[in-house]
CSV table of C-alpha atoms and ligand atoms in Angstrom, one decimal:
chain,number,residue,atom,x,y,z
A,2,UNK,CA,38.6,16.4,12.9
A,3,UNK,CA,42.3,16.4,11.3
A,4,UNK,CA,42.3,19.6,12.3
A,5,UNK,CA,41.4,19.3,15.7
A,6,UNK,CA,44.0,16.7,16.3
A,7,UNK,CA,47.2,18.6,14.6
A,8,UNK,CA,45.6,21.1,17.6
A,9,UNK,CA,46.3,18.8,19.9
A,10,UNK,CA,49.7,18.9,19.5
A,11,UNK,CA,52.0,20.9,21.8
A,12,UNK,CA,52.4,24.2,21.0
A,13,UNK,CA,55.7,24.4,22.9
A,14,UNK,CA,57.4,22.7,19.5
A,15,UNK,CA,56.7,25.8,17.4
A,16,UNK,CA,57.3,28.5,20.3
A,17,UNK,CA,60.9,29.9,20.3
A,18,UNK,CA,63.7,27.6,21.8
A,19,UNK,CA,64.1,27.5,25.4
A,20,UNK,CA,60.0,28.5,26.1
A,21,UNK,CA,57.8,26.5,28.8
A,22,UNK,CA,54.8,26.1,30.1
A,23,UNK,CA,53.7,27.5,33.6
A,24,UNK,CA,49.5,26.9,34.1
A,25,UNK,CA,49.0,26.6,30.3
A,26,UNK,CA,51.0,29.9,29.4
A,27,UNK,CA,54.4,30.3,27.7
A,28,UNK,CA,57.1,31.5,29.6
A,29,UNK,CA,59.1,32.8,26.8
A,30,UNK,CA,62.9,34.1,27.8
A,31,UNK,CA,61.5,33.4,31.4
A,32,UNK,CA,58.8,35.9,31.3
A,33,UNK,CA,54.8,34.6,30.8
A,34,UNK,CA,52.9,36.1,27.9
A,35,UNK,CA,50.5,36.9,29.9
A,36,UNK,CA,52.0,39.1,32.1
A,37,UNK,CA,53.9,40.9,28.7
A,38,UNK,CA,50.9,41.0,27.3
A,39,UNK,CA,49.1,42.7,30.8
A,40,UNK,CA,52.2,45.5,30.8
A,41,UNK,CA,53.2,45.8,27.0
A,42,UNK,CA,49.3,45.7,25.4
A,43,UNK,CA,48.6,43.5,22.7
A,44,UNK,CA,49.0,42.9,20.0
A,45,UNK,CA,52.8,42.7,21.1
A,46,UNK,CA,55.5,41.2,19.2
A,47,UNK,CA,57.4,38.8,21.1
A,48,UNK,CA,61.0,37.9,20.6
A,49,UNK,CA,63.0,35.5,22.7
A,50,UNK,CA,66.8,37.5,22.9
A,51,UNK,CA,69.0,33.8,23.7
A,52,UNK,CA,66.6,32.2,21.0
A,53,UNK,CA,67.8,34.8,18.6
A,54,UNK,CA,71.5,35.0,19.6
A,55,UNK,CA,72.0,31.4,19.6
A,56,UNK,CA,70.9,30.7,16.5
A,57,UNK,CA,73.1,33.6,15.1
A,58,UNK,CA,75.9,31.9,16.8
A,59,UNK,CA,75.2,28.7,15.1
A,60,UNK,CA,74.8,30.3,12.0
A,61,UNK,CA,78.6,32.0,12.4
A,62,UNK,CA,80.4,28.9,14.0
A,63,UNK,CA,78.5,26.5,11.6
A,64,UNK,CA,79.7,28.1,8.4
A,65,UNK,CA,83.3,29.2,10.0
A,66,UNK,CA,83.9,26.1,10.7
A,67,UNK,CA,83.4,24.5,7.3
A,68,UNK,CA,85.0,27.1,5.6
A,69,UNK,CA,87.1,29.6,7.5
A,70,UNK,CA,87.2,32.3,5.2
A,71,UNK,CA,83.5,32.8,5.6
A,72,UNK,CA,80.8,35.7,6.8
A,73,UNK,CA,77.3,35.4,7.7
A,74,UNK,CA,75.5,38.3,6.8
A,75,UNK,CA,72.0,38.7,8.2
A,76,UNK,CA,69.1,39.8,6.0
A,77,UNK,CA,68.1,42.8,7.3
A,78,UNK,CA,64.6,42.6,5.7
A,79,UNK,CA,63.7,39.5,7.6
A,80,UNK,CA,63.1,41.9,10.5
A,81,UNK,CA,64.5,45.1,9.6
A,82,UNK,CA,64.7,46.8,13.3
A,83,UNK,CA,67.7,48.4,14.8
A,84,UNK,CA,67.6,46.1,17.9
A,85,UNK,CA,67.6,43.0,16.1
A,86,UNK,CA,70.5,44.2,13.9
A,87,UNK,CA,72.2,45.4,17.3
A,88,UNK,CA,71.9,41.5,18.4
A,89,UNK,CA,73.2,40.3,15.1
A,90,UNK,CA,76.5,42.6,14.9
A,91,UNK,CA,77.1,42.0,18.5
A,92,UNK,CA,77.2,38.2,17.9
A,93,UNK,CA,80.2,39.2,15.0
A,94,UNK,CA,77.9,38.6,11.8
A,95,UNK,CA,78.0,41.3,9.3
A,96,UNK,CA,74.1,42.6,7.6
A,97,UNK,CA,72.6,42.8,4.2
A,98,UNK,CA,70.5,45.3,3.7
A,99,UNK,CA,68.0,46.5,0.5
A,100,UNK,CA,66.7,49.8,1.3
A,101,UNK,CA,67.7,53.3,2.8
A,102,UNK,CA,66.0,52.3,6.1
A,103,UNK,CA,68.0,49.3,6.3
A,104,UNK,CA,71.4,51.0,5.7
A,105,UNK,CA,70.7,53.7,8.7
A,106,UNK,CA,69.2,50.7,10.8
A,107,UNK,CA,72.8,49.0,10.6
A,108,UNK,CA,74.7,51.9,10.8
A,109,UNK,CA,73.0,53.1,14.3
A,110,UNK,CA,73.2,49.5,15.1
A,111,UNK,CA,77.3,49.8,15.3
A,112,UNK,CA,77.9,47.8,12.4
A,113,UNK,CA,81.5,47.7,10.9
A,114,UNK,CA,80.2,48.9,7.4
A,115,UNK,CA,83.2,47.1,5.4
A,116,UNK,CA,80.7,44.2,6.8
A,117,UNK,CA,78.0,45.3,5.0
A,118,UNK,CA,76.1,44.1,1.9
A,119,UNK,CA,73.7,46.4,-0.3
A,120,UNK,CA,71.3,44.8,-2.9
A,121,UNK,CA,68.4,45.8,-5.1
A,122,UNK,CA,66.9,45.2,-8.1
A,123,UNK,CA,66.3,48.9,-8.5
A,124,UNK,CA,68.2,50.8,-6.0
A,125,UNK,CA,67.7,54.4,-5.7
A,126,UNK,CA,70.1,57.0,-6.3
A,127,UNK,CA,70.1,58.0,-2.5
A,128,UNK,CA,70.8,54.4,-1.3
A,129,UNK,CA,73.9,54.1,-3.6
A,130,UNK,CA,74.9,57.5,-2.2
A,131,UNK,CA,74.6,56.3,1.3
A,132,UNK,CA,76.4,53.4,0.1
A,133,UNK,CA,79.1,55.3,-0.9
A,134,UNK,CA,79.6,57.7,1.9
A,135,UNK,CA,79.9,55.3,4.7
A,136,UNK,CA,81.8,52.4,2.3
A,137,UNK,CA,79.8,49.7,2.9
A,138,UNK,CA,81.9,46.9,1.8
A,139,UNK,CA,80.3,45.4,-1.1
A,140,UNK,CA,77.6,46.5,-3.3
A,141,UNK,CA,75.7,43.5,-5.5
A,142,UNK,CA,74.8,45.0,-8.9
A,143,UNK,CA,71.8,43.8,-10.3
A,144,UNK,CA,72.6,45.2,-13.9
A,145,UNK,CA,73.9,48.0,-15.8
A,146,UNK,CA,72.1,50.7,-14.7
A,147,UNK,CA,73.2,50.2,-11.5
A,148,UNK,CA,76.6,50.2,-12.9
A,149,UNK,CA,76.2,53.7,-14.4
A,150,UNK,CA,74.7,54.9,-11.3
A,151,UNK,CA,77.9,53.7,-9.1
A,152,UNK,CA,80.3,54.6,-11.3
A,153,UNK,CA,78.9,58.2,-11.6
A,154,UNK,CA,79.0,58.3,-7.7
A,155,UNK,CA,82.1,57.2,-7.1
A,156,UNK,CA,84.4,60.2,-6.0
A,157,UNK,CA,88.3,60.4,-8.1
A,158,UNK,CA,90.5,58.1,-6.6
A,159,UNK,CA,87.7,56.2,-4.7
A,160,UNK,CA,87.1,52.0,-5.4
A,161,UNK,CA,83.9,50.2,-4.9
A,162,UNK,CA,83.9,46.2,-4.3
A,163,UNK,CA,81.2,44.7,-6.3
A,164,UNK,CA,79.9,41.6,-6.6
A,165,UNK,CA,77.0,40.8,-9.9
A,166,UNK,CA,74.3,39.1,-9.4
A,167,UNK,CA,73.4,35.9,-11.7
A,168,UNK,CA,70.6,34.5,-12.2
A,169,UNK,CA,71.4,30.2,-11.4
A,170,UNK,CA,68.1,29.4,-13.3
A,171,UNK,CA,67.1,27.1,-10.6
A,172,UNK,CA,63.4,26.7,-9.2
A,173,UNK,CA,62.8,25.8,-6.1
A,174,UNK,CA,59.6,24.6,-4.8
A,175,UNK,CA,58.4,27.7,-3.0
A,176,UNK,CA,55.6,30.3,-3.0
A,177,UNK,CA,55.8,31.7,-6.7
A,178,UNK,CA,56.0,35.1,-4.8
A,179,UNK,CA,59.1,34.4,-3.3
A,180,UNK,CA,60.8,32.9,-5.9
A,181,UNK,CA,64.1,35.1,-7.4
A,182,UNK,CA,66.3,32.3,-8.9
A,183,UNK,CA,64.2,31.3,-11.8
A,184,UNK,CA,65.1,32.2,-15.0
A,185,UNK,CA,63.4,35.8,-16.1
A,186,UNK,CA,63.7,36.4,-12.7
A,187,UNK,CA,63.5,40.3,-12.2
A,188,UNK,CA,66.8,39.7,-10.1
A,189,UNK,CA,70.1,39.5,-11.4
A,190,UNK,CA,71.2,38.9,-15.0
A,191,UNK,CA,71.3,35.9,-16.9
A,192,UNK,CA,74.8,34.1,-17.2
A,193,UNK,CA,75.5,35.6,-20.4
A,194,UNK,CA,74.5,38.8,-19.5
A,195,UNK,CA,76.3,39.0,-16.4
A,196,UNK,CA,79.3,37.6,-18.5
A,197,UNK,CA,79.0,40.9,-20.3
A,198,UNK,CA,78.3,43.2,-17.1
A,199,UNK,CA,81.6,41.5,-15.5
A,200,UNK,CA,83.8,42.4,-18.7
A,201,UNK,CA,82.5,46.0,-17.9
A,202,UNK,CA,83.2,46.4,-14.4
A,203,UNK,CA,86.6,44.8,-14.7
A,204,UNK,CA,87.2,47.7,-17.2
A,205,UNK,CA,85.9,50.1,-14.9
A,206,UNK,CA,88.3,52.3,-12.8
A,207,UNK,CA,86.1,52.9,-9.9
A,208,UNK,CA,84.6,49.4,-9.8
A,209,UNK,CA,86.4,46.4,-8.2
A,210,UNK,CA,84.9,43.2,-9.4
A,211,UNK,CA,85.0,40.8,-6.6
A,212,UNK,CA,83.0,37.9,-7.2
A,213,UNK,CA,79.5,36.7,-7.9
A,214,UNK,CA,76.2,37.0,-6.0
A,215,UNK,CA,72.8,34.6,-6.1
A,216,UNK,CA,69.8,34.3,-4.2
A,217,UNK,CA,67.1,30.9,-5.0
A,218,UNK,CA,64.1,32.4,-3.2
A,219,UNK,CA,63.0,31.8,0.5
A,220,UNK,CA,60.8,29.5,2.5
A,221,UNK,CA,62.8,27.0,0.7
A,222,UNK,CA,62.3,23.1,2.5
A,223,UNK,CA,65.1,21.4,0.5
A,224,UNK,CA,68.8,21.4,-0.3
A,225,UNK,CA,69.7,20.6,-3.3
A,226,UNK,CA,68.3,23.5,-4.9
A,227,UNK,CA,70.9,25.4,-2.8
A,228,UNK,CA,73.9,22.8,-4.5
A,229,UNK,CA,72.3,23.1,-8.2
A,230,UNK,CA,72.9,26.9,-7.4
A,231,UNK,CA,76.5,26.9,-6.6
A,232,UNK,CA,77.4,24.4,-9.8
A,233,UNK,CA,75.4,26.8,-11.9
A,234,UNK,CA,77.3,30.0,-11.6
A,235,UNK,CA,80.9,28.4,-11.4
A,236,UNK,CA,80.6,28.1,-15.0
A,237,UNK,CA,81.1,32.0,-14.9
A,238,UNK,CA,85.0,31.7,-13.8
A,239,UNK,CA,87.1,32.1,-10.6
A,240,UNK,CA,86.8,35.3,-8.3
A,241,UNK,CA,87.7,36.1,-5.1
A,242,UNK,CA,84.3,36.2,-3.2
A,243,UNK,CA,80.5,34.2,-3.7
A,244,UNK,CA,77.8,35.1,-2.2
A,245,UNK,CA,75.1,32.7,-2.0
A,246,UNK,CA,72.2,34.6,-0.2
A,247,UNK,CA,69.5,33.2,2.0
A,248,UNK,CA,66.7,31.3,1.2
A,249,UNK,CA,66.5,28.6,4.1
A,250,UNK,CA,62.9,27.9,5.0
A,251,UNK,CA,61.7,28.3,9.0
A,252,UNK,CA,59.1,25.4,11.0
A,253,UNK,CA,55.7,27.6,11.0
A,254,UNK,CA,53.7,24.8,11.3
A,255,UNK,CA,54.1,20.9,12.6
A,256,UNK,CA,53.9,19.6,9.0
A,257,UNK,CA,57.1,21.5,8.3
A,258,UNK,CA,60.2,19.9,8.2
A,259,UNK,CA,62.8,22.7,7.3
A,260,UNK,CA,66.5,21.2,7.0
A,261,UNK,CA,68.5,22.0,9.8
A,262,UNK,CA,71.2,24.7,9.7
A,263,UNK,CA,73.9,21.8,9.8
A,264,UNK,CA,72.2,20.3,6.9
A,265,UNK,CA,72.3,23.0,4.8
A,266,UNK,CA,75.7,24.6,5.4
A,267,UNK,CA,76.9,21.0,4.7
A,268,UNK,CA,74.7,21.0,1.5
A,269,UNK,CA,76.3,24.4,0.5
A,270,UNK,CA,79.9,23.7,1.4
A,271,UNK,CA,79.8,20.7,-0.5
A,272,UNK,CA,78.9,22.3,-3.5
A,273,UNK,CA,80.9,25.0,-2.5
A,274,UNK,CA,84.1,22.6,-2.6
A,275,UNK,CA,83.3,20.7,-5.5
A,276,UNK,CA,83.2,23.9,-7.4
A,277,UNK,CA,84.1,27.0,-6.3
A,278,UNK,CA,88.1,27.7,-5.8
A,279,UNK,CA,89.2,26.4,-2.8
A,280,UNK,CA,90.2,30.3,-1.6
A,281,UNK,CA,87.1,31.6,-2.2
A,282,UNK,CA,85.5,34.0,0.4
A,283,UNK,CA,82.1,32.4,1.0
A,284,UNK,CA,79.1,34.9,2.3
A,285,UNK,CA,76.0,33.9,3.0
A,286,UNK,CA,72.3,36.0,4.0
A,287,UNK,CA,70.0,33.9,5.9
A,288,UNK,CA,67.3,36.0,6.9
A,289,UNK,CA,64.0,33.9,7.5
A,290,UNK,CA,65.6,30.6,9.0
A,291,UNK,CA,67.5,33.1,11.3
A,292,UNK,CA,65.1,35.1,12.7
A,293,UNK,CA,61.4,33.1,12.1
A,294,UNK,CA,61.1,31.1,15.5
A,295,UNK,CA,62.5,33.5,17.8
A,296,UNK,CA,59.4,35.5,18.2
A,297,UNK,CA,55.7,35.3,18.5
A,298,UNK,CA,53.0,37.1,18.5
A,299,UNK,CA,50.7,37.8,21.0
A,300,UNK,CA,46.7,39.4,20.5
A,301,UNK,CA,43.7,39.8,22.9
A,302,UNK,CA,40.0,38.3,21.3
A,303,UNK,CA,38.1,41.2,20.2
A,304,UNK,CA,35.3,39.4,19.4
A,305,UNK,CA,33.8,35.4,18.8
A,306,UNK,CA,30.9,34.7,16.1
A,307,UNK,CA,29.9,30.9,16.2
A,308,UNK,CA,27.8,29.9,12.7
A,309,UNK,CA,28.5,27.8,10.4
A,310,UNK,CA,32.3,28.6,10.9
A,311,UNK,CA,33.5,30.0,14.4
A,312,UNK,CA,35.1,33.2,13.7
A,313,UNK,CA,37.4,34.4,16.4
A,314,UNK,CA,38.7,37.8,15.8
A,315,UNK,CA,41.6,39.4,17.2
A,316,UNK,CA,43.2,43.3,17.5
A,317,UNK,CA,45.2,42.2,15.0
A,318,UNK,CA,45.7,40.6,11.6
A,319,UNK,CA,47.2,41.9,8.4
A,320,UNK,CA,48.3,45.0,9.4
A,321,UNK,CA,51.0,43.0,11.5
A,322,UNK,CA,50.9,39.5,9.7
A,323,UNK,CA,50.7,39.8,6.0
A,324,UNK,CA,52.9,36.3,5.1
A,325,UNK,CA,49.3,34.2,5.2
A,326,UNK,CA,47.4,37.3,3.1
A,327,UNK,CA,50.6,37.4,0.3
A,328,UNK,CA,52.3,33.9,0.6
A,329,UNK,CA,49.1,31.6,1.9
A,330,UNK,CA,51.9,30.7,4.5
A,331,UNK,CA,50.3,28.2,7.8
A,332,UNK,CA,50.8,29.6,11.1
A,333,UNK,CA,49.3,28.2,14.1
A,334,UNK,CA,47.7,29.5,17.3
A,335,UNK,CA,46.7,28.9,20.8
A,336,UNK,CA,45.1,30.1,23.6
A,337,UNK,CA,47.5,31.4,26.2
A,338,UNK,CA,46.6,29.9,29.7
A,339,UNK,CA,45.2,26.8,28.0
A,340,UNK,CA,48.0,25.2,26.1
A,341,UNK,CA,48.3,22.3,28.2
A,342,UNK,CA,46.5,18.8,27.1
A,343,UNK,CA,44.2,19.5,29.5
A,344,UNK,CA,42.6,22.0,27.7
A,345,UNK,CA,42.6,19.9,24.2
A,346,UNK,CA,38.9,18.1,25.1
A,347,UNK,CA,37.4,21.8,24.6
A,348,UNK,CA,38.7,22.4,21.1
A,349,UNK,CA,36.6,23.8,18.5
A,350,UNK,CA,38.2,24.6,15.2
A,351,UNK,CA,38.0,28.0,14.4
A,352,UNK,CA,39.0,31.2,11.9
A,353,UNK,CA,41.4,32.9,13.6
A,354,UNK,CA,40.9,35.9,11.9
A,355,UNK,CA,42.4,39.9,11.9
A,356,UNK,CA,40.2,43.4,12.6
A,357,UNK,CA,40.9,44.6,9.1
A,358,UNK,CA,38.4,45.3,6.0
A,359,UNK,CA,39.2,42.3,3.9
A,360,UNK,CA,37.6,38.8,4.0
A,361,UNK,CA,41.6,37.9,3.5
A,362,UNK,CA,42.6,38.7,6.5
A,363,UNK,CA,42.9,35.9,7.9
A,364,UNK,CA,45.9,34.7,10.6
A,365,UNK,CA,45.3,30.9,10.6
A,366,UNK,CA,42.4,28.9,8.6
A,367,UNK,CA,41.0,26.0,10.6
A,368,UNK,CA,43.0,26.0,14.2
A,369,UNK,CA,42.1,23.9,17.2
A,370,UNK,CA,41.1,26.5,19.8
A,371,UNK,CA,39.5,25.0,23.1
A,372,UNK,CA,36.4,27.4,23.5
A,373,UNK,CA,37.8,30.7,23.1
A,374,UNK,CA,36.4,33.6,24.6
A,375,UNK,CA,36.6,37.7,24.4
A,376,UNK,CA,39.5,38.8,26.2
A,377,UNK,CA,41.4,35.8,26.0
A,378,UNK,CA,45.1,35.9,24.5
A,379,UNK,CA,45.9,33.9,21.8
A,380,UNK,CA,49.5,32.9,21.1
A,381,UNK,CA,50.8,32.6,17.5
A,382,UNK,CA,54.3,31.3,17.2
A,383,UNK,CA,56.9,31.9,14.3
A,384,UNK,CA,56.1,35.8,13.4
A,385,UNK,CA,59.9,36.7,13.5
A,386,UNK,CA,59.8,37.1,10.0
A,387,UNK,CA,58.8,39.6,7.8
A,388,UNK,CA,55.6,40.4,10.1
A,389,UNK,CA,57.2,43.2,11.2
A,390,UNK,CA,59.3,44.1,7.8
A,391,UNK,CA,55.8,44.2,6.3
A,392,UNK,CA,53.5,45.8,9.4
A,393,UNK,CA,51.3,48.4,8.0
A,394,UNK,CA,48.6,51.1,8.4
A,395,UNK,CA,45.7,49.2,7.2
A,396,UNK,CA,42.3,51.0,8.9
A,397,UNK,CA,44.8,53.3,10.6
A,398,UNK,CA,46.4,50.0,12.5
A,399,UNK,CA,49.0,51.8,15.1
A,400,UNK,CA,51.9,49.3,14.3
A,401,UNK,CA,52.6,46.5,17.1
A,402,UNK,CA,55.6,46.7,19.6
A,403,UNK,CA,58.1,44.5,19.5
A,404,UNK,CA,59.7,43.1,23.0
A,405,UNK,CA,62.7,41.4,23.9
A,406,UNK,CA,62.3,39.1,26.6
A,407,UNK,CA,65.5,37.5,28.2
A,408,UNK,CA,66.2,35.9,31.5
A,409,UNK,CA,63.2,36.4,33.4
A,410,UNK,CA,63.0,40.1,32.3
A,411,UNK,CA,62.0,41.9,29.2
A,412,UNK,CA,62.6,45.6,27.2
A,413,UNK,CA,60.4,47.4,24.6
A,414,UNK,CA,62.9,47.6,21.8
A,415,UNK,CA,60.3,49.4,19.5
A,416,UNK,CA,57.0,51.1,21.2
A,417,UNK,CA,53.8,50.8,19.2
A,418,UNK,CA,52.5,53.4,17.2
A,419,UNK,CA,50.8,56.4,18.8
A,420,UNK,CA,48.1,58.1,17.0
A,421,UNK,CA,50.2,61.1,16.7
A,422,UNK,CA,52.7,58.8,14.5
A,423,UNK,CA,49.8,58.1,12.7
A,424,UNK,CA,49.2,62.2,11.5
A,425,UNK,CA,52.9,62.8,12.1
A,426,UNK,CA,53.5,63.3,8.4
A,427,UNK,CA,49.9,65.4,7.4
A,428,UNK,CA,51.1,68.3,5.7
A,429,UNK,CA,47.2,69.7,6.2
B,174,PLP,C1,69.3,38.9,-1.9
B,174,PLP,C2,68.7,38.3,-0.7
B,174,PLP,N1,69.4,37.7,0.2
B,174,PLP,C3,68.9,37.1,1.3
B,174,PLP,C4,67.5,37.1,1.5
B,174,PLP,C5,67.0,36.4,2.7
B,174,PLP,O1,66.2,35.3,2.4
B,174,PLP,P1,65.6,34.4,3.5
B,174,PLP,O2,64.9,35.4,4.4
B,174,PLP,O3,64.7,33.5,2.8
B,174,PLP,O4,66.7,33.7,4.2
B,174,PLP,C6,66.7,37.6,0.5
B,174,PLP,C7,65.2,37.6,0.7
B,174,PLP,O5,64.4,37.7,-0.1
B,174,PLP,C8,67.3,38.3,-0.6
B,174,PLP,O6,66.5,38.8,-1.5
């Protein structure tokens, strides 16, 4: 019966900022799901544009304006599509990006490449050569090998800014799987090995060393692991630029209570001044928090099983959603058309579940649904985040659109898949 009650709640809270309710159906960036969902197809990714910008802007202004000599860089991977970089660069932030992909994504997205910032843990020898070529403006070293492989790609006469990555050795409280600041992380180097790493490059003639780089983890619901960060790789000396990632967690689900942007820039700045030098370039990568609640999902029932459980199964799951399947993360759902209170007395908690071959896939355990029916649409909010970064071919899934919807109008910014993607690449 808990369950039924948190179902009870309004929906709206969760949906991206600035969505209401018309009949029981969200009107997100002015247009109704329903009438997306009629034109677009479902499953259809949904992202509100002014919801996205805005919190880009208060992402830039926040930080500028507690320490000017600042830059926001997205995190690309959060939702790695050219559109959504477009929006970022067009709002003045600058992008990090951690794949090939990602570097061609920014490019065609008009970004000014000295804003750009590469990472890896084990970046390929065609990603530092696109790194190179268009001079993205600093490349985070994740160890010596990476060093080698720069240095050997540098061209005579060429420099390369480059920041190390260090490990702070501090554990959030987070999914173990998204977890990279702990010590014997796979990320970065150890203090005393990036103490080593730094003598190196600031040997190097085609290296510049610029400053230090360090990322907690994500889905992170606190501050002060972002603080014990900052004080932990001071110790390593004064340089001219910190970077210290992303890692803010997003509101999935009403028990969430995810600091607000304010609160952690002020956390970060703090720490910052207390030990950093006051000159410092500061860069941060927020790439959940950023673009998490600006988008939702949207699916047609395929089919409802009532039993013991009520299993209500939708044309889409995993191959679109994999945070719950990888990161048990809680989303939550509702029926478009009956998300007003009205509705609520009909509730029957259900299994929102996916069309894929696994018993895990699941989109939301145990969600309030009032009597759902084949055909309806079912709403789930928050899936700007890695759902599309990590959308897949599971059962040959043709991957979801994703729309922008602003001001009573909305844009396919990437069409779904067509079966002839899906062969595109058969050699035989
Ligand atoms: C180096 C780096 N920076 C930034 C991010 C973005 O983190 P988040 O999406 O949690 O803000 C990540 C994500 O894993 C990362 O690895």
């Amino acid at each position: 019966m808990g369950e039924l009650l948190e179902g009870s709640r309004s929906l709206l809270e969760l949906l991206p900022a600035g969505t209401e309710l018309t009949q029981g159906v969200p009107v997100v960036g002015g247009c109704r799901l329903d009438q997306i969902a009629a034109e677009a197809g479902t499953p259809v990714l949904v992202v509100a544009e002014d919801a996205l910008r805005a919190r880009a802007r208060e992402y830039a202004d926040g930080l500028a304006a507690r320490w000017p000599r600042s830059r926001v860089v997205f995190a690309s991977k959060a939702f790695p599509c050219t559109a959504v970089q477009r929006v970022m660069v067009e709002e003045g932030l600058g992008l990090d990006v951690a794949g090939g992909g990602e570097i061609i994504g920014a490019l065609k997205a008009g970004v000014d490449p000295r804003l750009v910032v590469l990472h890896g843990n084990a970046k390929l020898p065609d990603e530092i050569a696109l790194a190179v070529e268009h001079e993205l403006g600093l490349v985070v070293v994740d160890g010596p090998d990476d060093v080698d492989r720069l240095e050997a790609a540098v061209p005579a006469g060429r420099v390369v800014d480059v920041l190390v990555r260090v490990i702070p050795g501090v554990t959030a409280e987070t999914h173990d799987s998204v977890l990279t600041g702990h010590d014997d992380s796979k990320f970065g180097l150890a203090p005393t090995d990036a103490q080593a790493l730094i003598r190196r490059i600031e040997a190097s003639g085609s290296l510049r060393m610029q400053g230090l780089h360090l990322h907690v983890g994500s889905q992170i619901l606190q501050t002060e692991p972002f603080a014990e960060s900052v004080a932990a790789i001071a110790r390593l000396g004064e340089f001219p630029v910190y970077d210290l990632g992303g890692g803010l967690g997003a509101r999935y689900t009403w028990a969430d209570e995810p600091p607000s942007v304010a609160a952690y820039l002020d956390t970060l700045v703090e720490a910052s001044r207390a030990h950093l030098p006051k000159d410092a370039e500061l860069i941060i990568e927020p790439g959940r928090s950023m673009v998490a609640a600006a988008a939702c999902t949207v699916y047609s029932v395929v089919t409802v099983k009532r039993g013991r459980h009520t299993f209500v199964a939708v044309d889409g799951g995993m191959g679109d959603n994999l945070e719950v399947a990888l990161f048990d993360q809680r989303f939550e759902a509702g029926v478009v058309g009956r998300l007003d209170p009205t509705h609520h007395e009909d509730d029957e908690l259900c299994q929102l579940v996916g069309r894929h071959c696994e018993s895990g896939d699941v989109l939301v355990r145990d969600v309030a649904l009032p009597r759902p029916a084949v055909g309806d649409l079912v709403v789930v909010p928050a899936t700007g985040a890695y759902c599309f970064t990590m959308a897949n071919n599971y059962n040959g899934n043709r991957r979801l659109p994703v729309v922008f919807a602003s001001d009573g109008s909305w844009r396919t910014v990437v069409r779904r898949e067509t079966w002839e993607d899906l062969l595109r690449r058969d050699v035989e």
